[in-house]
Short mmCIF file of C-alpha atoms in Angstrom, two decimals:
data_model
loop_
_atom_site.label_atom_id
_atom_site.label_comp_id
_atom_site.label_asym_id
_atom_site.label_seq_id
_atom_site.Cartn_x
_atom_site.Cartn_y
_atom_site.Cartn_z
CA MET M 1 -10.45 11.74 16.29
CA LEU M 2 -13.73 13.64 16.00
CA ILE M 3 -15.41 15.12 19.07
CA ASP M 4 -18.57 16.94 19.97
CA LYS M 5 -19.57 18.87 23.05
CA ASN M 6 -20.98 15.77 24.71
CA ASP M 7 -17.51 14.25 24.73
CA MET M 8 -16.36 16.93 27.15
CA ALA M 9 -18.62 15.49 29.82
CA SER M 10 -16.68 12.22 29.71
CA ILE M 11 -13.28 13.89 30.16
CA ASP M 12 -11.97 13.64 33.71
CA ALA M 13 -11.06 16.76 35.65
CA ASP M 14 -7.31 16.10 35.46
CA THR M 15 -7.38 15.87 31.66
CA ARG M 16 -9.52 18.99 31.46
CA ASP M 17 -7.02 20.87 33.63
CA LYS M 18 -4.18 19.82 31.34
CA LEU M 19 -6.12 21.01 28.30
CA VAL M 20 -6.79 24.34 30.01
CA GLU M 21 -3.09 24.59 30.85
CA LYS M 22 -2.16 23.93 27.22
CA PHE M 23 -4.67 26.23 25.53
CA GLY M 24 -5.05 28.87 28.24
CA ASP M 25 -7.69 31.47 27.42
CA ARG M 26 -8.32 29.70 24.09
CA PHE M 27 -9.61 26.52 25.76
CA ASP M 28 -13.33 27.21 25.33
CA GLU M 29 -12.80 28.48 21.79
CA VAL M 30 -10.76 25.41 20.76
CA VAL M 31 -13.35 23.02 22.19
CA GLU M 32 -16.26 24.81 20.54
CA ARG M 33 -14.52 25.12 17.18
CA SER M 34 -13.41 21.49 17.29
CA ALA M 35 -16.96 20.32 18.02
CA ARG M 36 -18.28 22.54 15.23
CA SER M 37 -15.77 21.08 12.77
CA THR M 38 -16.80 17.59 13.81
CA GLN M 39 -20.45 18.36 13.23
CA TRP M 40 -19.65 19.89 9.85
CA GLN M 41 -17.58 16.90 8.69
CA THR M 42 -20.05 14.25 9.82
CA ALA M 43 -22.99 16.10 8.26
CA THR M 44 -21.27 16.62 4.90
CA THR M 45 -22.17 14.15 2.14
CA LEU M 46 -19.50 12.45 0.07
CA ARG M 47 -20.41 14.53 -2.99
CA ASP M 48 -20.16 17.77 -1.02
CA SER M 49 -16.82 16.65 0.41
CA PHE M 50 -15.43 16.35 -3.11
CA ARG M 51 -16.74 19.82 -3.91
CA GLN M 52 -15.31 21.35 -0.74
CA TRP M 53 -11.95 19.57 -0.75
CA PRO M 54 -11.03 19.12 -4.45
CA LYS M 55 -7.48 20.32 -3.90
CA SER M 56 -6.84 17.76 -1.17
CA VAL M 57 -8.08 15.07 -3.56
CA ILE M 58 -5.78 16.29 -6.34
CA TRP M 59 -2.70 16.52 -4.12
CA SER M 60 -3.36 13.10 -2.60
CA VAL M 61 -3.89 11.51 -6.03
CA LEU M 62 -0.66 12.99 -7.41
CA PHE M 63 1.33 12.14 -4.27
CA SER M 64 0.17 8.51 -4.37
CA LEU M 65 1.48 8.09 -7.93
CA SER M 66 4.74 7.06 -6.27
CA ILE M 67 3.08 3.71 -5.54
CA VAL M 68 2.74 3.10 -9.30
CA GLN M 69 6.53 2.70 -9.32
CA ILE M 70 6.38 -0.13 -6.74
CA GLY M 71 3.58 -1.96 -8.54
CA TYR M 72 5.44 -1.60 -11.83
CA ASP M 73 8.75 -2.85 -10.47
CA THR M 74 7.38 -5.83 -8.55
CA SER M 75 5.38 -7.07 -11.53
CA LEU M 76 8.26 -6.40 -13.89
CA LEU M 77 10.87 -8.59 -12.24
CA SER M 78 8.66 -11.61 -11.53
CA SER M 79 7.40 -11.52 -15.14
CA PHE M 80 10.97 -11.47 -16.45
CA PHE M 81 11.27 -15.03 -15.17
CA ALA M 82 8.90 -16.04 -18.00
CA GLN M 83 10.32 -13.72 -20.68
CA PRO M 84 12.32 -15.75 -23.27
CA ALA M 85 14.95 -13.06 -23.96
CA PHE M 86 15.65 -12.50 -20.25
CA THR M 87 15.86 -16.20 -19.37
CA ALA M 88 18.06 -16.88 -22.40
CA LYS M 89 20.50 -14.18 -21.27
CA PHE M 90 20.55 -14.80 -17.51
CA GLY M 91 19.07 -18.29 -17.02
CA VAL M 92 20.24 -21.88 -17.16
CA CYS M 93 19.45 -23.51 -20.52
CA THR M 94 18.86 -27.20 -21.16
CA THR M 95 18.37 -29.07 -24.42
CA ALA M 96 15.69 -31.75 -24.70
CA ASP M 97 16.03 -35.01 -26.64
CA ASP M 98 14.18 -33.50 -29.59
CA GLY M 99 16.70 -30.65 -29.78
CA THR M 100 14.47 -27.91 -28.33
CA GLN M 101 16.12 -25.61 -25.84
CA SER M 102 14.47 -24.22 -22.70
CA CYS M 103 15.94 -21.65 -20.33
CA GLU M 104 14.95 -20.88 -16.76
CA ILE M 105 16.14 -18.65 -13.93
CA SER M 106 17.05 -20.95 -11.05
CA ALA M 107 14.86 -20.90 -7.94
CA PRO M 108 17.64 -19.50 -5.68
CA TRP M 109 18.15 -16.55 -8.02
CA GLN M 110 14.40 -15.99 -8.28
CA GLN M 111 14.29 -15.88 -4.50
CA GLY M 112 17.27 -13.56 -4.24
CA LEU M 113 16.12 -11.10 -6.89
CA THR M 114 12.52 -10.83 -5.67
CA ASN M 115 13.58 -10.52 -2.03
CA GLY M 116 16.39 -8.06 -2.67
CA ALA M 117 14.00 -5.18 -3.24
CA TRP M 118 11.95 -6.00 -0.14
CA ILE M 119 15.09 -6.18 2.01
CA GLY M 120 15.93 -2.71 0.74
CA GLY M 121 12.33 -1.74 1.44
CA ILE M 122 12.69 -2.68 5.11
CA ILE M 123 15.75 -0.45 5.37
CA GLY M 124 13.97 2.36 3.54
CA LEU M 125 10.88 2.10 5.72
CA GLN M 126 12.88 2.46 8.92
CA LEU M 127 14.77 5.44 7.56
CA ALA M 128 11.69 7.12 6.07
CA GLY M 129 9.51 6.51 9.13
CA SER M 130 11.89 8.35 11.43
CA ALA M 131 12.94 11.03 8.97
CA ALA M 132 9.38 11.88 7.85
CA GLU M 133 8.38 12.85 11.38
CA ARG M 134 11.37 15.18 11.62
CA LEU M 135 11.48 16.64 8.10
CA GLY M 136 7.93 16.20 6.81
CA HIS M 137 6.28 14.05 4.15
CA LEU M 138 7.19 16.22 1.17
CA LYS M 139 10.94 16.43 1.76
CA ILE M 140 11.31 12.69 2.32
CA MET M 141 9.27 11.94 -0.79
CA MET M 142 11.54 14.21 -2.85
CA ILE M 143 14.60 12.42 -1.48
CA SER M 144 13.01 9.04 -2.25
CA THR M 145 12.17 9.94 -5.85
CA THR M 146 15.69 11.28 -6.41
CA LEU M 147 17.20 8.04 -5.11
CA MET M 148 14.82 6.02 -7.27
CA LEU M 149 15.85 7.89 -10.39
CA SER M 150 19.51 7.24 -9.59
CA PHE M 151 19.21 3.55 -8.75
CA VAL M 152 17.20 2.59 -11.87
CA PHE M 153 20.41 2.93 -13.89
CA ILE M 154 21.85 -0.19 -12.21
CA PRO M 155 19.38 -2.83 -13.50
CA PHE M 156 19.08 -0.93 -16.79
CA PHE M 157 22.78 -1.51 -17.56
CA ALA M 158 23.08 -4.85 -15.69
CA THR M 159 24.89 -7.61 -17.56
CA ASN M 160 24.61 -10.33 -14.91
CA LEU M 161 22.33 -11.38 -12.07
CA PRO M 162 24.56 -10.15 -9.19
CA VAL M 163 24.38 -6.59 -10.59
CA PHE M 164 20.62 -7.00 -10.93
CA LEU M 165 20.47 -8.02 -7.27
CA VAL M 166 22.42 -4.94 -6.14
CA GLY M 167 20.07 -2.76 -8.17
CA GLN M 168 16.99 -4.38 -6.65
CA ILE M 169 18.25 -3.89 -3.08
CA LEU M 170 19.09 -0.23 -3.67
CA MET M 171 15.80 0.45 -5.50
CA GLY M 172 13.98 -1.06 -2.52
CA ILE M 173 15.21 1.73 -0.23
CA PRO M 174 13.12 4.49 -1.88
CA TRP M 175 10.25 1.98 -2.13
CA GLY M 176 10.18 2.09 1.66
CA GLY M 177 9.62 5.82 1.52
CA PHE M 178 6.84 5.42 -1.03
CA GLN M 179 5.12 2.73 1.06
CA SER M 180 5.03 4.69 4.30
CA LEU M 181 4.38 8.18 2.94
CA ALA M 182 1.53 7.68 0.45
CA SER M 183 -1.06 6.42 2.95
CA ALA M 184 0.05 8.79 5.70
CA TYR M 185 -0.17 11.87 3.48
CA ALA M 186 -3.52 10.85 1.99
CA SER M 187 -5.03 10.37 5.44
CA GLU M 188 -3.78 13.73 6.74
CA VAL M 189 -4.70 16.12 3.91
CA CYS M 190 -8.34 15.08 3.54
CA PRO M 191 -11.41 15.07 5.83
CA VAL M 192 -12.64 11.82 7.35
CA SER M 193 -15.37 11.39 4.72
CA LEU M 194 -12.80 11.19 1.91
CA ARG M 195 -10.17 9.23 3.81
CA PRO M 196 -11.43 5.73 2.86
CA LEU M 197 -11.47 6.59 -0.85
CA LEU M 198 -8.12 8.34 -1.01
CA THR M 199 -6.32 5.69 1.04
CA THR M 200 -7.80 2.83 -1.00
CA TYR M 201 -6.78 4.74 -4.14
CA VAL M 202 -3.24 3.78 -3.13
CA ASN M 203 -4.14 0.18 -4.00
CA LEU M 204 -5.39 1.33 -7.42
CA CYS M 205 -1.98 2.93 -8.04
CA TRP M 206 -0.35 -0.37 -7.11
CA VAL M 207 -2.59 -2.29 -9.52
CA PHE M 208 -2.11 0.29 -12.27
CA GLY M 209 1.65 -0.15 -11.96
CA GLN M 210 1.25 -3.92 -12.28
CA LEU M 211 -1.05 -3.53 -15.28
CA LEU M 212 1.34 -1.09 -16.96
CA ALA M 213 4.26 -3.45 -16.46
CA SER M 214 2.28 -6.34 -17.93
CA GLY M 215 1.40 -4.27 -21.00
CA VAL M 216 4.99 -3.14 -21.55
CA LEU M 217 6.30 -6.68 -21.16
CA ARG M 218 3.68 -7.99 -23.57
CA ALA M 219 4.75 -5.36 -26.12
CA THR M 220 8.43 -6.36 -25.83
CA LEU M 221 7.79 -10.11 -25.55
CA LEU M 222 8.86 -10.98 -29.09
CA ARG M 223 12.13 -9.04 -28.91
CA THR M 224 15.23 -11.22 -28.68
CA ASP M 225 17.81 -8.54 -27.81
CA VAL M 226 18.77 -6.77 -24.58
CA TRP M 227 16.06 -4.15 -25.13
CA ALA M 228 13.46 -6.77 -24.26
CA TRP M 229 14.13 -5.93 -20.61
CA ARG M 230 15.89 -2.58 -20.94
CA ILE M 231 12.87 -0.84 -22.48
CA PRO M 232 10.66 -1.71 -19.46
CA TYR M 233 13.35 -0.36 -17.12
CA ALA M 234 13.87 2.75 -19.26
CA LEU M 235 10.24 3.77 -18.74
CA GLN M 236 10.93 4.06 -15.01
CA PHE M 237 13.01 7.16 -15.61
CA PHE M 238 9.74 9.04 -16.18
CA TRP M 239 7.82 8.33 -12.96
CA PRO M 240 9.90 10.23 -10.39
CA PHE M 241 9.46 13.59 -12.16
CA PRO M 242 5.68 14.19 -11.69
CA VAL M 243 5.90 13.09 -8.05
CA PHE M 244 8.93 15.33 -7.39
CA ILE M 245 7.21 18.34 -8.99
CA THR M 246 4.08 17.64 -6.94
CA CYS M 247 6.14 17.75 -3.74
CA LEU M 248 7.60 21.12 -4.72
CA ILE M 249 4.19 22.81 -4.91
CA ALA M 250 1.91 20.70 -2.66
CA PRO M 251 1.00 21.80 0.89
CA GLU M 252 2.53 19.90 3.79
CA SER M 253 0.24 17.90 6.07
CA PRO M 254 -1.48 20.30 8.52
CA TRP M 255 -1.30 17.54 11.15
CA TRP M 256 2.48 17.33 10.84
CA LEU M 257 2.81 21.12 10.95
CA THR M 258 0.64 21.26 14.08
CA ARG M 259 2.70 18.58 15.82
CA HIS M 260 5.78 20.71 15.22
CA GLY M 261 4.20 23.91 16.48
CA LYS M 262 3.99 25.54 13.04
CA HIS M 263 0.43 26.76 13.52
CA ASP M 264 0.56 29.60 11.00
CA GLU M 265 1.80 27.24 8.30
CA ALA M 266 -0.83 24.67 9.31
CA TYR M 267 -3.52 27.32 8.84
CA LYS M 268 -2.18 28.16 5.37
CA SER M 269 -2.07 24.46 4.49
CA ILE M 270 -5.73 23.93 5.44
CA ASP M 271 -6.67 27.10 3.57
CA ARG M 272 -5.01 25.70 0.43
CA LEU M 273 -6.72 22.32 0.81
CA LEU M 274 -10.24 23.66 1.41
CA SER M 275 -12.25 25.23 -1.41
CA ARG M 276 -15.59 26.80 -0.48
CA ARG M 277 -16.81 29.02 -3.29
CA ASP M 278 -20.34 28.84 -1.92
CA VAL M 279 -19.41 30.91 1.14
CA SER M 280 -17.81 34.28 1.74
CA ALA M 281 -14.12 34.71 2.48
CA GLN M 282 -14.92 35.37 6.14
CA GLU M 283 -17.03 32.21 6.43
CA LYS M 284 -14.27 30.14 4.83
CA GLU M 285 -11.80 31.61 7.30
CA GLU M 286 -14.02 30.41 10.16
CA LEU M 287 -14.21 26.91 8.65
CA VAL M 288 -10.43 26.78 8.38
CA LYS M 289 -10.05 27.89 12.00
CA ASP M 290 -12.58 25.27 13.10
CA TYR M 291 -10.71 22.51 11.27
CA GLN M 292 -7.39 23.69 12.71
CA ALA M 293 -8.88 23.68 16.22
CA MET M 294 -10.02 20.08 15.70
CA ILE M 295 -6.45 19.10 14.78
CA GLN M 296 -5.03 20.96 17.77
CA TYR M 297 -7.51 19.37 20.17
CA THR M 298 -6.82 15.87 18.82
CA GLU M 299 -3.05 16.32 19.06
CA ALA M 300 -3.39 17.72 22.59
CA MET M 301 -5.46 14.75 23.75
CA GLU M 302 -3.00 12.25 22.29
CA ASP M 303 -0.09 14.17 23.81
CA ILE M 304 -1.74 14.02 27.23
CA ASP M 305 -2.39 10.30 26.84
CA LYS M 306 1.26 9.73 25.90
CA LYS M 307 2.59 11.69 28.88
CA GLU M 308 0.37 9.72 31.25
CA ASN M 309 2.01 6.50 30.03
CA ASP M 310 5.51 7.77 29.29
CA SER M 311 7.41 10.83 30.40
CA GLN M 312 9.38 10.89 27.14
CA LYS M 313 8.25 13.69 24.84
CA LYS M 314 9.72 12.19 21.67
CA ASN M 315 7.60 9.66 19.79
CA ARG M 316 9.42 6.34 19.52
CA TYR M 317 8.72 2.97 17.93
CA ILE M 318 8.41 1.43 21.38
CA ASP M 319 5.38 3.67 21.97
CA CYS M 320 3.51 1.66 19.34
CA PHE M 321 3.60 -1.29 21.75
CA LYS M 322 2.30 0.51 24.84
CA GLY M 323 -1.25 0.91 26.09
CA ILE M 324 -3.99 1.27 23.52
CA ASP M 325 -1.39 1.76 20.79
CA LEU M 326 -0.40 -1.91 21.13
CA ARG M 327 -3.89 -2.88 19.99
CA ARG M 328 -3.69 -0.38 17.13
CA THR M 329 -0.33 -1.81 16.05
CA GLU M 330 -1.66 -5.37 16.17
CA ILE M 331 -4.56 -4.51 13.88
CA ALA M 332 -2.38 -2.62 11.39
CA CYS M 333 0.30 -5.33 11.19
CA TRP M 334 -2.04 -8.31 10.93
CA ALA M 335 -4.25 -6.54 8.39
CA TRP M 336 -1.17 -6.09 6.20
CA LEU M 337 0.06 -9.65 6.74
CA ILE M 338 -3.29 -11.02 5.55
CA LEU M 339 -2.49 -9.62 2.10
CA ILE M 340 0.30 -12.20 1.90
CA THR M 341 -1.41 -15.20 3.48
CA SER M 342 -4.47 -14.98 1.23
CA GLY M 343 -2.59 -16.05 -1.90
CA ALA M 344 -1.35 -12.73 -3.28
CA PRO M 345 2.21 -14.07 -3.85
CA LEU M 346 0.77 -16.36 -6.51
CA GLN M 347 -0.50 -13.26 -8.32
CA GLY M 348 3.01 -11.81 -8.23
CA PHE M 349 4.37 -14.87 -10.03
CA SER M 350 1.29 -15.13 -12.26
CA THR M 351 3.05 -15.11 -15.64
CA TYR M 352 5.58 -17.71 -14.54
CA PHE M 353 2.76 -19.68 -12.88
CA PHE M 354 0.69 -19.71 -16.08
CA VAL M 355 3.68 -20.98 -18.07
CA GLN M 356 4.30 -23.74 -15.52
CA ALA M 357 0.58 -24.61 -15.67
CA GLY M 358 0.90 -25.33 -19.40
CA MET M 359 -0.05 -22.08 -21.15
CA SER M 360 1.98 -20.61 -23.98
CA THR M 361 4.20 -17.65 -23.14
CA VAL M 362 2.01 -15.26 -25.17
CA ASN M 363 -1.20 -16.44 -23.49
CA SER M 364 0.49 -16.25 -20.09
CA PHE M 365 1.31 -12.56 -20.56
CA ASN M 366 -2.20 -11.91 -21.92
CA MET M 367 -3.75 -13.56 -18.86
CA THR M 368 -1.56 -11.48 -16.55
CA MET M 369 -2.76 -8.29 -18.24
CA ALA M 370 -6.38 -9.41 -17.88
CA MET M 371 -5.76 -10.29 -14.24
CA PHE M 372 -4.47 -6.84 -13.29
CA ALA M 373 -7.18 -5.13 -15.36
CA LEU M 374 -9.76 -6.99 -13.27
CA GLY M 375 -7.85 -5.87 -10.19
CA ALA M 376 -8.26 -2.23 -11.22
CA VAL M 377 -12.00 -2.73 -11.74
CA GLY M 378 -12.26 -4.41 -8.35
CA THR M 379 -10.53 -1.50 -6.60
CA VAL M 380 -12.90 1.05 -8.15
CA LEU M 381 -15.92 -1.04 -7.15
CA SER M 382 -14.59 -1.23 -3.58
CA TRP M 383 -15.15 2.52 -3.25
CA PHE M 384 -18.90 1.95 -3.46
CA LEU M 385 -18.83 -0.84 -0.86
CA ILE M 386 -16.35 0.21 1.80
CA ASN M 387 -18.69 2.49 3.74
CA ARG M 388 -21.84 0.45 3.10
CA VAL M 389 -20.47 -3.00 3.90
CA GLY M 390 -17.77 -2.04 6.40
CA ARG M 391 -14.09 -2.88 6.70
CA ARG M 392 -14.45 -6.02 8.80
CA GLN M 393 -17.13 -7.60 6.62
CA MET M 394 -15.19 -6.88 3.44
CA TYR M 395 -12.12 -8.53 4.95
CA LEU M 396 -14.08 -11.64 5.90
CA TYR M 397 -15.87 -11.88 2.54
CA GLY M 398 -12.60 -11.34 0.68
CA GLN M 399 -10.72 -14.00 2.62
CA ALA M 400 -13.59 -16.46 2.14
CA ALA M 401 -13.58 -15.85 -1.62
CA MET M 402 -9.80 -16.21 -1.88
CA PHE M 403 -9.84 -19.37 0.23
CA THR M 404 -12.37 -20.88 -2.16
CA THR M 405 -10.45 -19.96 -5.33
CA MET M 406 -7.15 -21.21 -3.89
CA LEU M 407 -8.77 -24.49 -2.86
CA VAL M 408 -10.27 -24.99 -6.33
CA THR M 409 -6.89 -24.14 -7.90
CA GLY M 410 -5.24 -26.83 -5.79
CA ILE M 411 -7.87 -29.38 -6.78
CA LEU M 412 -7.34 -28.55 -10.47
CA GLY M 413 -3.66 -29.29 -9.95
CA CYS M 414 -4.54 -32.85 -8.96
CA VAL M 415 -6.43 -33.79 -12.13
CA LYS M 416 -4.99 -34.69 -15.52
CA GLN M 417 -3.37 -31.60 -16.99
CA THR M 418 -4.96 -30.54 -20.28
CA ALA M 419 -5.36 -27.24 -22.09
CA GLY M 420 -8.83 -26.89 -20.57
CA VAL M 421 -7.48 -27.40 -17.05
CA SER M 422 -4.78 -24.77 -17.67
CA TRP M 423 -7.42 -22.23 -18.68
CA ALA M 424 -9.52 -23.18 -15.64
CA VAL M 425 -6.52 -22.55 -13.38
CA GLY M 426 -6.05 -19.18 -15.07
CA ALA M 427 -9.72 -18.34 -14.51
CA MET M 428 -9.37 -19.14 -10.80
CA LEU M 429 -6.42 -16.78 -10.48
CA LEU M 430 -8.38 -14.05 -12.27
CA ILE M 431 -11.29 -14.50 -9.85
CA CYS M 432 -8.89 -14.52 -6.91
CA THR M 433 -7.29 -11.27 -8.06
CA PHE M 434 -10.67 -9.61 -8.53
CA ALA M 435 -11.75 -10.70 -5.03
CA TYR M 436 -8.45 -9.45 -3.57
CA ASP M 437 -8.66 -6.01 -5.17
CA LEU M 438 -12.37 -5.68 -4.38
CA THR M 439 -11.89 -6.39 -0.68
CA ILE M 440 -8.72 -6.83 1.37
CA GLY M 441 -6.31 -5.15 -1.08
CA PRO M 442 -7.77 -1.62 -0.94
CA VAL M 443 -9.46 -1.91 2.47
CA CYS M 444 -6.11 -2.61 4.11
CA PHE M 445 -4.90 0.91 3.27
CA ALA M 446 -8.00 2.40 4.87
CA ILE M 447 -7.53 0.31 8.01
CA ILE M 448 -3.92 1.29 8.67
CA ALA M 449 -4.74 4.97 8.13
CA GLU M 450 -7.77 4.89 10.43
CA VAL M 451 -6.56 2.67 13.25
CA SER M 452 -3.30 4.49 14.03
CA SER M 453 -3.07 7.49 16.33
CA THR M 454 -2.03 10.69 14.57
CA ARG M 455 1.21 11.14 16.53
CA LEU M 456 2.31 7.56 15.76
CA ARG M 457 0.75 7.21 12.32
CA SER M 458 4.02 7.19 10.37
CA LYS M 459 5.64 4.71 12.73
CA THR M 460 2.57 2.45 12.83
CA ILE M 461 2.47 2.38 9.03
CA VAL M 462 6.19 1.57 8.95
CA LEU M 463 5.72 -1.37 11.32
CA ALA M 464 2.73 -2.63 9.33
CA CYS M 465 4.56 -2.31 5.99
CA ASN M 466 7.61 -4.07 7.39
CA THR M 467 5.39 -6.89 8.64
CA TYR M 468 4.14 -7.15 5.06
CA ASN M 469 7.67 -7.01 3.65
CA ILE M 470 8.94 -9.73 5.99
CA GLY M 471 5.96 -11.91 5.10
CA LEU M 472 6.64 -11.25 1.42
CA ILE M 473 10.29 -12.21 1.79
CA ILE M 474 9.28 -15.53 3.36
CA SER M 475 6.70 -16.16 0.64
CA ASN M 476 9.22 -15.25 -2.07
CA ILE M 477 11.55 -17.90 -0.67
CA LEU M 478 8.81 -20.53 -0.79
CA GLN M 479 6.92 -19.54 -3.96
CA PRO M 480 9.68 -20.15 -6.55
CA ASP M 481 10.38 -23.60 -5.07
CA MET M 482 6.67 -24.43 -5.30
CA LEU M 483 6.56 -23.57 -9.01
CA ASN M 484 10.06 -24.31 -10.31
CA SER M 485 10.21 -27.55 -12.29
CA ASP M 486 13.64 -28.36 -10.82
CA GLU M 487 12.47 -27.90 -7.22
CA TRP M 488 9.13 -28.89 -5.63
CA ASN M 489 7.22 -28.52 -8.91
CA TRP M 490 3.81 -28.22 -7.22
CA GLY M 491 2.24 -26.25 -10.05
CA ALA M 492 -1.43 -25.56 -9.39
CA LYS M 493 -1.26 -27.62 -6.18
CA THR M 494 0.31 -24.49 -4.68
CA GLY M 495 -3.29 -23.36 -4.17
CA PHE M 496 -3.65 -25.82 -1.29
CA PHE M 497 -0.86 -24.08 0.63
CA TRP M 498 -2.38 -20.62 0.28
CA ALA M 499 -5.86 -21.93 1.05
CA GLY M 500 -4.49 -23.22 4.35
CA THR M 501 -2.78 -19.96 5.36
CA CYS M 502 -5.88 -18.02 4.32
CA ALA M 503 -8.10 -20.17 6.54
CA VAL M 504 -5.84 -19.65 9.58
CA LEU M 505 -5.81 -15.85 9.23
CA MET M 506 -9.58 -15.78 8.73
CA LEU M 507 -9.80 -16.79 12.40
CA TRP M 508 -7.84 -13.69 13.41
CA THR M 509 -10.12 -11.48 11.31
CA TYR M 510 -13.23 -12.99 12.87
CA PHE M 511 -12.08 -12.68 16.49
CA ARG M 512 -9.71 -9.68 16.48
CA LEU M 513 -10.53 -7.22 13.68
CA PRO M 514 -13.02 -4.57 14.85
CA GLU M 515 -15.27 -2.56 12.55
CA LEU M 516 -13.63 0.81 11.91
CA ALA M 517 -16.30 2.38 9.69
CA ASN M 518 -18.00 5.53 11.02
#
């Protein structure tokens, strides 16, 4: 929330009296400093913001590396379903008339394994959302990384699918912490000008994790021993350490510190995040005080609004469904759900999908690597578009592009299947991934960070992420049946299903998603 002096004229007398009661003799100073901070932030160019807040960028980038772990894990498991060594060890093998043997993980086990982590994620999100508001972002992230490091041992040493399932469920619990904390922290340690870039960077971390997993799996593809899947899991022992060390030395969110009355610590946090070498120490001190006043004013206004609607002082999940926060929650949850309904689950099963479409195993893994590389390029390009085009327009354009590619994919599934058709299907999925990561993939993270109120940000993000997780669980039940040769065996015709869901949710975007830019 950014204000200027003109906003004071629109505040009713009762609200003004409550602000005076809260700030006392500091009321005029807080209002003036808050307005000055607003003017400073809105007048600062993007380049100057990077120069003035480099530390906030660095801390946010390092903190968001936790998302790499989720992207890596999700891509890893679904790609194992197409890895010969994994399917030979854990799958059901059949012998054809010509003597060739083929092995496949059954659809029920594919559903159980892929959903296990997201079920754990729902549990983790609920725990992290409540605990983060009490203990802070940094402490919960350290707990999450410690749990992640411990639970990776289970799938690493797994000798059967039930043990794998237990490992996936337990690993999903710290995923919940990663999901809710990365966007919240990024949005609270940077000024509004940098918020779209640093929140959409979370999507780049997700894509980088997927790309890394694809590369590791491609490198171990020709192995026939247990290390074909143990090496990819062994690499996960590395990721928790840089994130944990970052949490030990990074500043806590000044917004969280302010909400808990730790104003001296909030001041020190802002001072650590802001770097102004072009001004004197005294001038920097004034800038820090102005920024802190803006936070205090925003929190005071939201606290007054909450008390007018609810006498309870404690922030609860039910508050996300009251008053204006209900609209905020709707936008956050539906924006996340659109990531599922636009065909993203097909990307998650891309390697297996390519194999079912007729490609060789080697080419399938190569195409998956190319797909996620395009996704990374798309995310970077989105940084140049998000403020120029706007969030709403990028969502509409992205959904339209994904609807088209899914429709064409479905049509290709209806023609005679040849090598050329298989490559055309692969090309459609590459285009779909690029469109996703150029538009709705990264923009979603900006939307949930911008639309939520500061006092309910963690809880709103938890609700939005859980909406995504529930949607993903449903899609993970359906997707294996669509592709598995022993079940529905739709193959590329699966594109018709996702084209339909994409078209339905485009209507919500058109009628209900407001423009949040500026």
